[in-house]
PDB file of C-alpha atoms in Angstrom:
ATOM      1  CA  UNK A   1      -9.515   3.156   9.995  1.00 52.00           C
ATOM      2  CA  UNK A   2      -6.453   2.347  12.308  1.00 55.00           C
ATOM      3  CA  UNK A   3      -7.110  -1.154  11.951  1.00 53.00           C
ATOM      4  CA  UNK A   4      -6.800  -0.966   8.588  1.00 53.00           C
ATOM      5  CA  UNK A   5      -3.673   0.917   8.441  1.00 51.00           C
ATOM      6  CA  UNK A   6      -1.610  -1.536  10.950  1.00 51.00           C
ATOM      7  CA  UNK A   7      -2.728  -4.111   8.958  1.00 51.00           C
ATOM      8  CA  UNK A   8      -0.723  -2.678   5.584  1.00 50.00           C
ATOM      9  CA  UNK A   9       2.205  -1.500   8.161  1.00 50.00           C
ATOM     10  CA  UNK A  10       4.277  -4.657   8.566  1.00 51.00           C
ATOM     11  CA  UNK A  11       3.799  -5.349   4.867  1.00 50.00           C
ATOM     12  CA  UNK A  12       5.590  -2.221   3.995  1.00 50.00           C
ATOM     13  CA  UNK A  13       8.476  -2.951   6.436  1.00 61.00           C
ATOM     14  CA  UNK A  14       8.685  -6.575   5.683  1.00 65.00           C
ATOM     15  CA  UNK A  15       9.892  -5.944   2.260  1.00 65.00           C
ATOM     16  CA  UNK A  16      12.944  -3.342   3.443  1.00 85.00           C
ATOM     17  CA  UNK A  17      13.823  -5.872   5.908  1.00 89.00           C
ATOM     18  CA  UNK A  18      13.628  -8.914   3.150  1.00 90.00           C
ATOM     19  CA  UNK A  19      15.373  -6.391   0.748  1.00 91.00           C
ATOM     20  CA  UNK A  20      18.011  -5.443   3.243  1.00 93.00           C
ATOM     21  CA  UNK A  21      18.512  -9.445   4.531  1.00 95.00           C
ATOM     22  CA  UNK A  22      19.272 -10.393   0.651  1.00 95.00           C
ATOM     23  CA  UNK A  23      21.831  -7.876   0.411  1.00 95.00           C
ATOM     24  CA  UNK A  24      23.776  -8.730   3.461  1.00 96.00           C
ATOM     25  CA  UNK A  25      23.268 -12.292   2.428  1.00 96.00           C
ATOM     26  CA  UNK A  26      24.846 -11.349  -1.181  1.00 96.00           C
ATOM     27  CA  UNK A  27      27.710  -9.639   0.337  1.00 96.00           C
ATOM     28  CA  UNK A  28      28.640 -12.521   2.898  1.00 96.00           C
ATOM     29  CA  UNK A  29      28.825 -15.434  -0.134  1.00 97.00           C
ATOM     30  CA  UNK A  30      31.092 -12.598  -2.171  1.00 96.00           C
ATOM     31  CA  UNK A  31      33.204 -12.402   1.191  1.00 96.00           C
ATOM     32  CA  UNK A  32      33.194 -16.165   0.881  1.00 96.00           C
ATOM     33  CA  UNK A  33      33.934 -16.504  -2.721  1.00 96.00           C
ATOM     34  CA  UNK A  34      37.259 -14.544  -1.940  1.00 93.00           C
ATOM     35  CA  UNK A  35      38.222 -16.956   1.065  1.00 94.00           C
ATOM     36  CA  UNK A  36      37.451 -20.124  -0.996  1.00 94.00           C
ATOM     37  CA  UNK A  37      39.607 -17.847  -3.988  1.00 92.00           C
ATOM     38  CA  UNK A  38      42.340 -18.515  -1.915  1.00 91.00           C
ATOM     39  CA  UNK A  39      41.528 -22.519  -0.938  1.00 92.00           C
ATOM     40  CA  UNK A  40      41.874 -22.641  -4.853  1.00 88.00           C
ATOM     41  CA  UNK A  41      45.444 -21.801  -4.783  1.00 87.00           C
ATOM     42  CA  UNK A  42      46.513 -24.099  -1.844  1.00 91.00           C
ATOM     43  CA  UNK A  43      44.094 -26.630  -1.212  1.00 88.00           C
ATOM     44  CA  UNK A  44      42.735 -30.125  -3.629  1.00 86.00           C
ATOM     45  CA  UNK A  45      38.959 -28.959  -2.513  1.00 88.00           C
ATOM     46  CA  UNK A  46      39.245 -25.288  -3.126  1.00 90.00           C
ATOM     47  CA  UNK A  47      38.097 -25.686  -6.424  1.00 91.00           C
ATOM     48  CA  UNK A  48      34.986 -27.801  -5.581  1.00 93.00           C
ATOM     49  CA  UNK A  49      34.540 -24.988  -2.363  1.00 94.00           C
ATOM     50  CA  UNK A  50      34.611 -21.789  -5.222  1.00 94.00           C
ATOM     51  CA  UNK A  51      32.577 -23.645  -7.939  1.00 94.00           C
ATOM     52  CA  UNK A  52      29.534 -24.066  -4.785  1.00 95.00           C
ATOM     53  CA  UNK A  53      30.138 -20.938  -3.839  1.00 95.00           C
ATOM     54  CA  UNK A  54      30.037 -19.559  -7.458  1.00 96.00           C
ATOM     55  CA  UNK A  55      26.757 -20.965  -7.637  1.00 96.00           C
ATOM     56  CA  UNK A  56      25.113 -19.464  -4.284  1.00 97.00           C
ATOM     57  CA  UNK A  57      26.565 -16.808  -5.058  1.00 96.00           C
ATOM     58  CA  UNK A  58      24.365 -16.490  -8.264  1.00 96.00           C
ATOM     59  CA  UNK A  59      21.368 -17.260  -6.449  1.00 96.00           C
ATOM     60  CA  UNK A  60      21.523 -14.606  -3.709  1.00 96.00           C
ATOM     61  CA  UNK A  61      22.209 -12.214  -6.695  1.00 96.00           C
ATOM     62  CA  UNK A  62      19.008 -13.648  -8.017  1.00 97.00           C
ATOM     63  CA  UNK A  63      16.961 -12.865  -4.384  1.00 96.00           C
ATOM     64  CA  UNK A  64      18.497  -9.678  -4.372  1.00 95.00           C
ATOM     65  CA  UNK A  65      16.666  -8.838  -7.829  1.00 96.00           C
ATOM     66  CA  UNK A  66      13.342 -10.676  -6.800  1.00 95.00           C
ATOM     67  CA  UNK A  67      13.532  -8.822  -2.673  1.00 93.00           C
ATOM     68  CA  UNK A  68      13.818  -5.242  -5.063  1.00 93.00           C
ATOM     69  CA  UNK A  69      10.876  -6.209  -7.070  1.00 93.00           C
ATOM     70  CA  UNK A  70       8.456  -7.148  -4.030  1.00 91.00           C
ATOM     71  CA  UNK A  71      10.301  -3.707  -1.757  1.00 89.00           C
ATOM     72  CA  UNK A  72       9.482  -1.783  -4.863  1.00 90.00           C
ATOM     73  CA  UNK A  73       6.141  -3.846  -5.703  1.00 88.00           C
ATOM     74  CA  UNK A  74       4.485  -4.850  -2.688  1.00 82.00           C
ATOM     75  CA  UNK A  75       5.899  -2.362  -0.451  1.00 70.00           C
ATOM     76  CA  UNK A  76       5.760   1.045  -2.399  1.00 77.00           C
ATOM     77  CA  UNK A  77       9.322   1.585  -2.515  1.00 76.00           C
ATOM     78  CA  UNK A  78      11.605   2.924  -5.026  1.00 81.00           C
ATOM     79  CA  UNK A  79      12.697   1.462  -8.204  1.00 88.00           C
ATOM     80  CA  UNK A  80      16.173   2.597  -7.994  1.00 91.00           C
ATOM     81  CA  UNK A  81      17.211  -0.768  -6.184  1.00 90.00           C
ATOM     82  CA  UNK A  82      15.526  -2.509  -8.963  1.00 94.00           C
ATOM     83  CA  UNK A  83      18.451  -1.474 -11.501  1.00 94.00           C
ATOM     84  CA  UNK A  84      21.104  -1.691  -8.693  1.00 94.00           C
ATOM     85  CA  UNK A  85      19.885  -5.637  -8.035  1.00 95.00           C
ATOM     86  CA  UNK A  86      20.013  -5.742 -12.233  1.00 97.00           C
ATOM     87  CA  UNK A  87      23.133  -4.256 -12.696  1.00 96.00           C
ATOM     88  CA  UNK A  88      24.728  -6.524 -10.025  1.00 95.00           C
ATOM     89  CA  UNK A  89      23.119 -10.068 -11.568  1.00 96.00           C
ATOM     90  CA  UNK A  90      24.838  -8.656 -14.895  1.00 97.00           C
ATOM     91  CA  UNK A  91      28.160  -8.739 -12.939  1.00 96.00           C
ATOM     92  CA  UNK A  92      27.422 -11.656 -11.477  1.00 96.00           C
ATOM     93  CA  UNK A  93      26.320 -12.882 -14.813  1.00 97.00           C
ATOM     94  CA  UNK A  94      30.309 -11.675 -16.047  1.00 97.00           C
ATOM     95  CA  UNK A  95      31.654 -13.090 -12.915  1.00 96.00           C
ATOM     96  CA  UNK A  96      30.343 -16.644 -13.823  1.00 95.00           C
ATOM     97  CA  UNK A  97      31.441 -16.689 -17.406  1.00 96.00           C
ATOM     98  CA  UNK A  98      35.155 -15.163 -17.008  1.00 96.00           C
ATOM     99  CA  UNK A  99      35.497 -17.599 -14.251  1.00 94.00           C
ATOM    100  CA  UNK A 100      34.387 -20.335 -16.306  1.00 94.00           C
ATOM    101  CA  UNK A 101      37.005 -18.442 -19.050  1.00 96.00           C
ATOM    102  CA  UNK A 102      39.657 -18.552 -16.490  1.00 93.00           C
ATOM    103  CA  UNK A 103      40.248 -15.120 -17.056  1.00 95.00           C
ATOM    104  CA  UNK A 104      41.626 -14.248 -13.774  1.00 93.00           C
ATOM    105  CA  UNK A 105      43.177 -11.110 -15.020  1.00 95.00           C
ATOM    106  CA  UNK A 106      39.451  -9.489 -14.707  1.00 96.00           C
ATOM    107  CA  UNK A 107      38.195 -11.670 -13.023  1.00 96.00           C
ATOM    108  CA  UNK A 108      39.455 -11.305  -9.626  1.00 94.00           C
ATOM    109  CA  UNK A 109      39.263  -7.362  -9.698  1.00 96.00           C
ATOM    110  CA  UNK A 110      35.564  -7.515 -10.693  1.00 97.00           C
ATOM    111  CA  UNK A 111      34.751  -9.869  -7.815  1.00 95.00           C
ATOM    112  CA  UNK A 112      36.750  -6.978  -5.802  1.00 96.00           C
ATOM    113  CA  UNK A 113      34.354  -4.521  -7.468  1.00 96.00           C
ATOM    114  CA  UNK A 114      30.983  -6.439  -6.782  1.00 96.00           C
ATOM    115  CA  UNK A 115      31.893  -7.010  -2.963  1.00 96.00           C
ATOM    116  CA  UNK A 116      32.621  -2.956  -2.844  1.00 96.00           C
ATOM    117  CA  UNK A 117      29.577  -2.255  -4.559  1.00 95.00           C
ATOM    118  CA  UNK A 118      27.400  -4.860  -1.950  1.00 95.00           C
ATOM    119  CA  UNK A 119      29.288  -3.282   0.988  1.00 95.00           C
ATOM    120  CA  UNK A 120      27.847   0.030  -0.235  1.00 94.00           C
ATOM    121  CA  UNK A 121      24.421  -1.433  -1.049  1.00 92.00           C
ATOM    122  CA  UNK A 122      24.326  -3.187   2.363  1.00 91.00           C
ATOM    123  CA  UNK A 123      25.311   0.623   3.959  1.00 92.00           C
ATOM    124  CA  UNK A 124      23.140   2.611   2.275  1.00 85.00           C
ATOM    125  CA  UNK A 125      20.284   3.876   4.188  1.00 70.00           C
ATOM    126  CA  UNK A 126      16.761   4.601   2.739  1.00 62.00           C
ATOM    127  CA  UNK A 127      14.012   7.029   4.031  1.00 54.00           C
ATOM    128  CA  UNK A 128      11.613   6.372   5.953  1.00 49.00           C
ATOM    129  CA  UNK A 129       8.621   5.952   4.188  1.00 52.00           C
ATOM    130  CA  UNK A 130       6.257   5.391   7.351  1.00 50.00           C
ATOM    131  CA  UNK A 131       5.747   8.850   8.329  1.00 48.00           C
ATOM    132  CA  UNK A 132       5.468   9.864  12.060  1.00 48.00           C
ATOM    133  CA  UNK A 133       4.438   7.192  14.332  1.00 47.00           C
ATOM    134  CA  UNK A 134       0.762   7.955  16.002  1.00 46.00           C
TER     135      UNK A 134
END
């Protein structure tokens, strides 16, 4: 019997660690998009520099929503970081188009918005669902 239950163990923390890894990897390209937002204004390659970073940016929204699904999924979680990881692809998903727009007027305060609201996601602490160590 405690063989069995070691062997589930490190699949339920694997996906809070893969969950909480996505999330500080979403918040550091957001941190990036605003330092290669200013190579835009003062440097010939800033624009190439944003339009990568627009685009990784993107993607580590996507792993964000796919680590949620397997924490929730695979490891028993919640589904509350499910809808967080949905409702931030939808801002990325904003973030892509008014940039393409070039409506800077929302577009800059939103991308101030989604790297506050990654901050908080990357801070926020979840229960332990392991129970008391034997």
């Amino acid at each position: 019997m405690t063989a069995e239950l070691t062997t589930h163990t490190p699949r339920v923390e694997r996906a809070p660690l893969f969950l909480r890894i996505s999330i500080a990897l979403q918040t550091g390209t957001i941190f990036l998009q605003a330092v290669s937002a200013g190579w835009l204004l003062t440097s010939a390659h800033g624009e190439t520099v944003h339009s990568v970073g627009a685009r990784v940016m993107y993607g580590t929204s996507m792993l964000y929503l796919l680590a949620a699904i397997l924490a929730w999924k695979a490891g028993g979680g919640s589904h509350r970081p499910v809808w967080h990881a949905t409702g931030f692809l939808l801002l990325a998903s904003a973030q892509v188009v008014l940039g393409i727009a070039h409506i800077p007027s929302i577009h800059l305060p939103l991308g101030v918005l989604m790297f506050g609201l990654s901050l908080l996601a990357l801070a926020r602490r979840e229960p332990d669902r392991a129970g008391p160590a034997t």
